PDB file of C-alpha atoms in Angstrom:
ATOM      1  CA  UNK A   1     135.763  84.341  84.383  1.00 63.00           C
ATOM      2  CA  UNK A   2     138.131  86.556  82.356  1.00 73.00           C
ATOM      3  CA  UNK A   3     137.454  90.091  80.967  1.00 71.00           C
ATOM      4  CA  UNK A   4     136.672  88.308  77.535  1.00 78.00           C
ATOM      5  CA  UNK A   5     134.105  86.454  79.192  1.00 79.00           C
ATOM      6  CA  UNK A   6     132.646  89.281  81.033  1.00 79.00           C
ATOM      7  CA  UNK A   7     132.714  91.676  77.650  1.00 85.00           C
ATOM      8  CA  UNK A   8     130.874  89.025  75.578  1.00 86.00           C
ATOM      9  CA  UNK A   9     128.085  88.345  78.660  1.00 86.00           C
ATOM     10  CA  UNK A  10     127.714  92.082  78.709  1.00 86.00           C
ATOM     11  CA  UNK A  11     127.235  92.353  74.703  1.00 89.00           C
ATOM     12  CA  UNK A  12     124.649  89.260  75.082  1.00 89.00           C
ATOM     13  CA  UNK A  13     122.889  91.092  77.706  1.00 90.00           C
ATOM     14  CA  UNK A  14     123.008  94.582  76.041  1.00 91.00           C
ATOM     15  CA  UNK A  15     121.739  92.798  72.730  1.00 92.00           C
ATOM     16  CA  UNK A  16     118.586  91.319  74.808  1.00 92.00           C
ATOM     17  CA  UNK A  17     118.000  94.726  76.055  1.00 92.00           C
ATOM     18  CA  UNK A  18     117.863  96.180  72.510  1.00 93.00           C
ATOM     19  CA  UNK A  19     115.727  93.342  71.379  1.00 93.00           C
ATOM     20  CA  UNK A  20     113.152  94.072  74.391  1.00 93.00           C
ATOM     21  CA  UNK A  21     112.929  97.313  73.764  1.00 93.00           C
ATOM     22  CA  UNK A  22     112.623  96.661  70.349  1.00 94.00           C
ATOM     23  CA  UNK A  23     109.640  94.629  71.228  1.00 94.00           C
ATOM     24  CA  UNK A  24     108.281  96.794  73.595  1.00 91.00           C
ATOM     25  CA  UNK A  25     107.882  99.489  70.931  1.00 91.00           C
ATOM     26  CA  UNK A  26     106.580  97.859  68.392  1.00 93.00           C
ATOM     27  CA  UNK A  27     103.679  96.159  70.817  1.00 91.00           C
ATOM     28  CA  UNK A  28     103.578 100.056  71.586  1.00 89.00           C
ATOM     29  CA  UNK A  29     102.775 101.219  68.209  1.00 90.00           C
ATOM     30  CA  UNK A  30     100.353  98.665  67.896  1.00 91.00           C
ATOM     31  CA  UNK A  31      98.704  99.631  71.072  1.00 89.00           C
ATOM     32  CA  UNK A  32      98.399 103.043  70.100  1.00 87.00           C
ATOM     33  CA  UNK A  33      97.432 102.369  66.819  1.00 90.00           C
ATOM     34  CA  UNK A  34      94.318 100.786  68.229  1.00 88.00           C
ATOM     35  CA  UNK A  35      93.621 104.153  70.547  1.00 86.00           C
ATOM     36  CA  UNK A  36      93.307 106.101  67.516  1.00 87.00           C
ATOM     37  CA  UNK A  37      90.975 103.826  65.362  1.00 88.00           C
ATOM     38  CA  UNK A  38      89.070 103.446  68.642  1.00 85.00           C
ATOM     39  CA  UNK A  39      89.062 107.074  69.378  1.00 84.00           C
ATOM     40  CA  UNK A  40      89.445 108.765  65.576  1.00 86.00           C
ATOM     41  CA  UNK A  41      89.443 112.630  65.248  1.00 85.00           C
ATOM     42  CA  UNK A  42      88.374 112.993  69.179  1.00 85.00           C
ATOM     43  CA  UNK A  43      92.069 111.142  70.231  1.00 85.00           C
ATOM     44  CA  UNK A  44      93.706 113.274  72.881  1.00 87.00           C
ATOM     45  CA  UNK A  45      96.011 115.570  71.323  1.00 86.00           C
ATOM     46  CA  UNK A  46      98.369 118.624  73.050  1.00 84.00           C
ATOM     47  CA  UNK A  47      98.311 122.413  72.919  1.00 84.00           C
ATOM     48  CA  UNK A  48     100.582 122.275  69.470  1.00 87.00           C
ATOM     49  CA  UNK A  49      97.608 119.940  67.715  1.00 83.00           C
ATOM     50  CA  UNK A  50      99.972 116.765  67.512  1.00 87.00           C
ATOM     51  CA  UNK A  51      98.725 113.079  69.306  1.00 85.00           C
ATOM     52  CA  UNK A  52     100.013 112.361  72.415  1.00 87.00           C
ATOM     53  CA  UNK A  53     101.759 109.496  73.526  1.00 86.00           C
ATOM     54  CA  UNK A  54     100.942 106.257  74.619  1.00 85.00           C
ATOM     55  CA  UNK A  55     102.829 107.290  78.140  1.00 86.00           C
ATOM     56  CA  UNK A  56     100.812 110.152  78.186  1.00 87.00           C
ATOM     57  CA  UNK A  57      97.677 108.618  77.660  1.00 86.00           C
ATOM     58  CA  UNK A  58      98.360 105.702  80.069  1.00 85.00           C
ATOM     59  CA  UNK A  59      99.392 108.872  82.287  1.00 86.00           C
ATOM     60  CA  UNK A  60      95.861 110.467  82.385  1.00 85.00           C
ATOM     61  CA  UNK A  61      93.191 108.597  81.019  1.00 82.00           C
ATOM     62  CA  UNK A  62      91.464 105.714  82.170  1.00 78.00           C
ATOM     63  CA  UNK A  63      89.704 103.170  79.697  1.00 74.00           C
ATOM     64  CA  UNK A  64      86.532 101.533  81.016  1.00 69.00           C
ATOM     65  CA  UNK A  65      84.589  99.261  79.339  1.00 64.00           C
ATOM     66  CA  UNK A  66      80.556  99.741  78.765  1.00 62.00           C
ATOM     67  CA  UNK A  67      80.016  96.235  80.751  1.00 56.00           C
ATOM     68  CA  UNK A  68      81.417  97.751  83.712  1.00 53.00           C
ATOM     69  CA  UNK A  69      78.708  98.494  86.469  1.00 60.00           C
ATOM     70  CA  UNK A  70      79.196 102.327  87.855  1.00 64.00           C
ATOM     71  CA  UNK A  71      80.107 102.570  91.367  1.00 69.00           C
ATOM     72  CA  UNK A  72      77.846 104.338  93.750  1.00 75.00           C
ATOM     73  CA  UNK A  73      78.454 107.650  94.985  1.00 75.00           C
ATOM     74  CA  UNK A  74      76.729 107.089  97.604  1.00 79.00           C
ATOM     75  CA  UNK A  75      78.580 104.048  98.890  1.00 83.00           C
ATOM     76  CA  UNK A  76      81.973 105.280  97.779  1.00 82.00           C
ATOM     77  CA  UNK A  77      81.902 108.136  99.790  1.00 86.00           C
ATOM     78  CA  UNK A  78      80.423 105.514 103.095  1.00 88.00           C
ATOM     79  CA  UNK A  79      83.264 103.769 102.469  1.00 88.00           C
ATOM     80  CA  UNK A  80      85.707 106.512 102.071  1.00 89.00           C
ATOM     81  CA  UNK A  81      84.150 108.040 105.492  1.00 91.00           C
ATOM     82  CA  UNK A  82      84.744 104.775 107.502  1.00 91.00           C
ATOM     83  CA  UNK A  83      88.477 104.380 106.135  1.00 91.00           C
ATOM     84  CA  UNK A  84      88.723 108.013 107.145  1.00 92.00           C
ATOM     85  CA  UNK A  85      87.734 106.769 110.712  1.00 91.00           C
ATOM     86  CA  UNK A  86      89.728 104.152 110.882  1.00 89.00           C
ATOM     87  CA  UNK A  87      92.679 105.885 109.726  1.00 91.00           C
ATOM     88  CA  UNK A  88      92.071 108.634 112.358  1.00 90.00           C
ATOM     89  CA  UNK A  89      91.685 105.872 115.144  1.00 86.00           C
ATOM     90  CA  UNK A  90      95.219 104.118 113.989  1.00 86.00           C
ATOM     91  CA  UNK A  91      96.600 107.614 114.655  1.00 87.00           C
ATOM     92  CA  UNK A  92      94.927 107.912 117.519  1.00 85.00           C
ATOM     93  CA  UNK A  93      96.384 104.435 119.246  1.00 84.00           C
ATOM     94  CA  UNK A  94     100.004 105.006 117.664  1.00 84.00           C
ATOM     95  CA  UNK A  95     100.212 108.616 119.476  1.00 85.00           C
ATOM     96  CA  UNK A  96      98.821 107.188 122.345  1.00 83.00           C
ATOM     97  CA  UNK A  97     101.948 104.971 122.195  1.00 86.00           C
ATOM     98  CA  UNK A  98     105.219 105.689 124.725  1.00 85.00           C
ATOM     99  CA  UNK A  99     108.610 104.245 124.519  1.00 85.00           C
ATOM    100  CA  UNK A 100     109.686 105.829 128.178  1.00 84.00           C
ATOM    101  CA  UNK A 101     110.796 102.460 129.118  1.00 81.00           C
ATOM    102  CA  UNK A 102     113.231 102.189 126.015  1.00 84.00           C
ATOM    103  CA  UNK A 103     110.124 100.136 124.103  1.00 86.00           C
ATOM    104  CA  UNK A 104     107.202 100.954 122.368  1.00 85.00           C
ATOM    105  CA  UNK A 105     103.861 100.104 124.555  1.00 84.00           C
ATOM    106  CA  UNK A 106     100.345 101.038 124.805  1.00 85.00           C
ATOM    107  CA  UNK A 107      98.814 102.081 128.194  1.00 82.00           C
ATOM    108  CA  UNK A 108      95.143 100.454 127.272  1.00 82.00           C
ATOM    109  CA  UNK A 109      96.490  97.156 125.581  1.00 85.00           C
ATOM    110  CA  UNK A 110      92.819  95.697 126.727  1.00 87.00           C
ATOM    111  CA  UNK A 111      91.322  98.782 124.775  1.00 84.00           C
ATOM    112  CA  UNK A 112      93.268  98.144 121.808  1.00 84.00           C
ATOM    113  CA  UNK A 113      92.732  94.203 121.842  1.00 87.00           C
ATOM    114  CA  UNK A 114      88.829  95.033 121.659  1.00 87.00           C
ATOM    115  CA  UNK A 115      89.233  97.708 118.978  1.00 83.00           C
ATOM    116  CA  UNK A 116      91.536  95.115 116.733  1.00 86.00           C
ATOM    117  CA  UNK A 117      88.848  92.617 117.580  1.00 88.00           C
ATOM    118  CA  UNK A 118      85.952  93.786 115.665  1.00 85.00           C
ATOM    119  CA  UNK A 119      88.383  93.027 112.194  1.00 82.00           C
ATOM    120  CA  UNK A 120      88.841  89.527 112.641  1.00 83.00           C
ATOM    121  CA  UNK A 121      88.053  86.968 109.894  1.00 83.00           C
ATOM    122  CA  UNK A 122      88.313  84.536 111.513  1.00 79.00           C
ATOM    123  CA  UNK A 123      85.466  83.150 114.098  1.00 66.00           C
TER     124      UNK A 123
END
């Protein structure tokens, strides 16, 4: 390919970029459009009293929809405590590890075979 060629793929490219971003904006404006008829005079705004952004809002807010069942407190937190656990017993096995012998092993491989085996999917 000559520089011609090169100079005319990079104006195609840099035109498609223009025209995406183009796009992107306008679905944008649309998008936030809808915020603010959804939300009226109670739309986020910032300290100087003008809207924010779409960025922003994607940035801090989280939309939920009424149909959407509430998670329990109760449950998140069980299952927050037993990833906690689990986390603390991967920590547990990898600083149990040694690589004296130039490789990474485990001293209680039968140990670790029975931990691992209790989250199997398979029968």
């Amino acid at each position: 390919m000559t520089n011609i060629d090169y100079e005319k793929e990079l104006q195609a490219l840099e035109e498609k970029r223009k025209q995406l971003l183009k796009e992107k904006r306008e679905k944008d404006k649309k998008e936030l459009q809808i915020l603010k008829e959804v939300f009226g005079k109670d739309f986020p705004k910032k300290e100087n009293g003008k809207l924010i952004s779409l960025d922003e809002f994607k940035k801090n807010y989280v939309i939920s929809h009424r149909d959407q069942s509430d998670i329990d407190s109760n449950k998140f937190q069980a299952v927050q405590d037993e990833l906690n656990q689990i986390k603390k017993d991967l920590n547990n096995i990898a600083n149990a590890m040694d690589d004296s012998k130039g490789y990474w092993h485990v001293s209680d491989l039968k140990g670790l075979t029975n931990w691992l085996s209790q989250f199997r999917t398979k029968g």
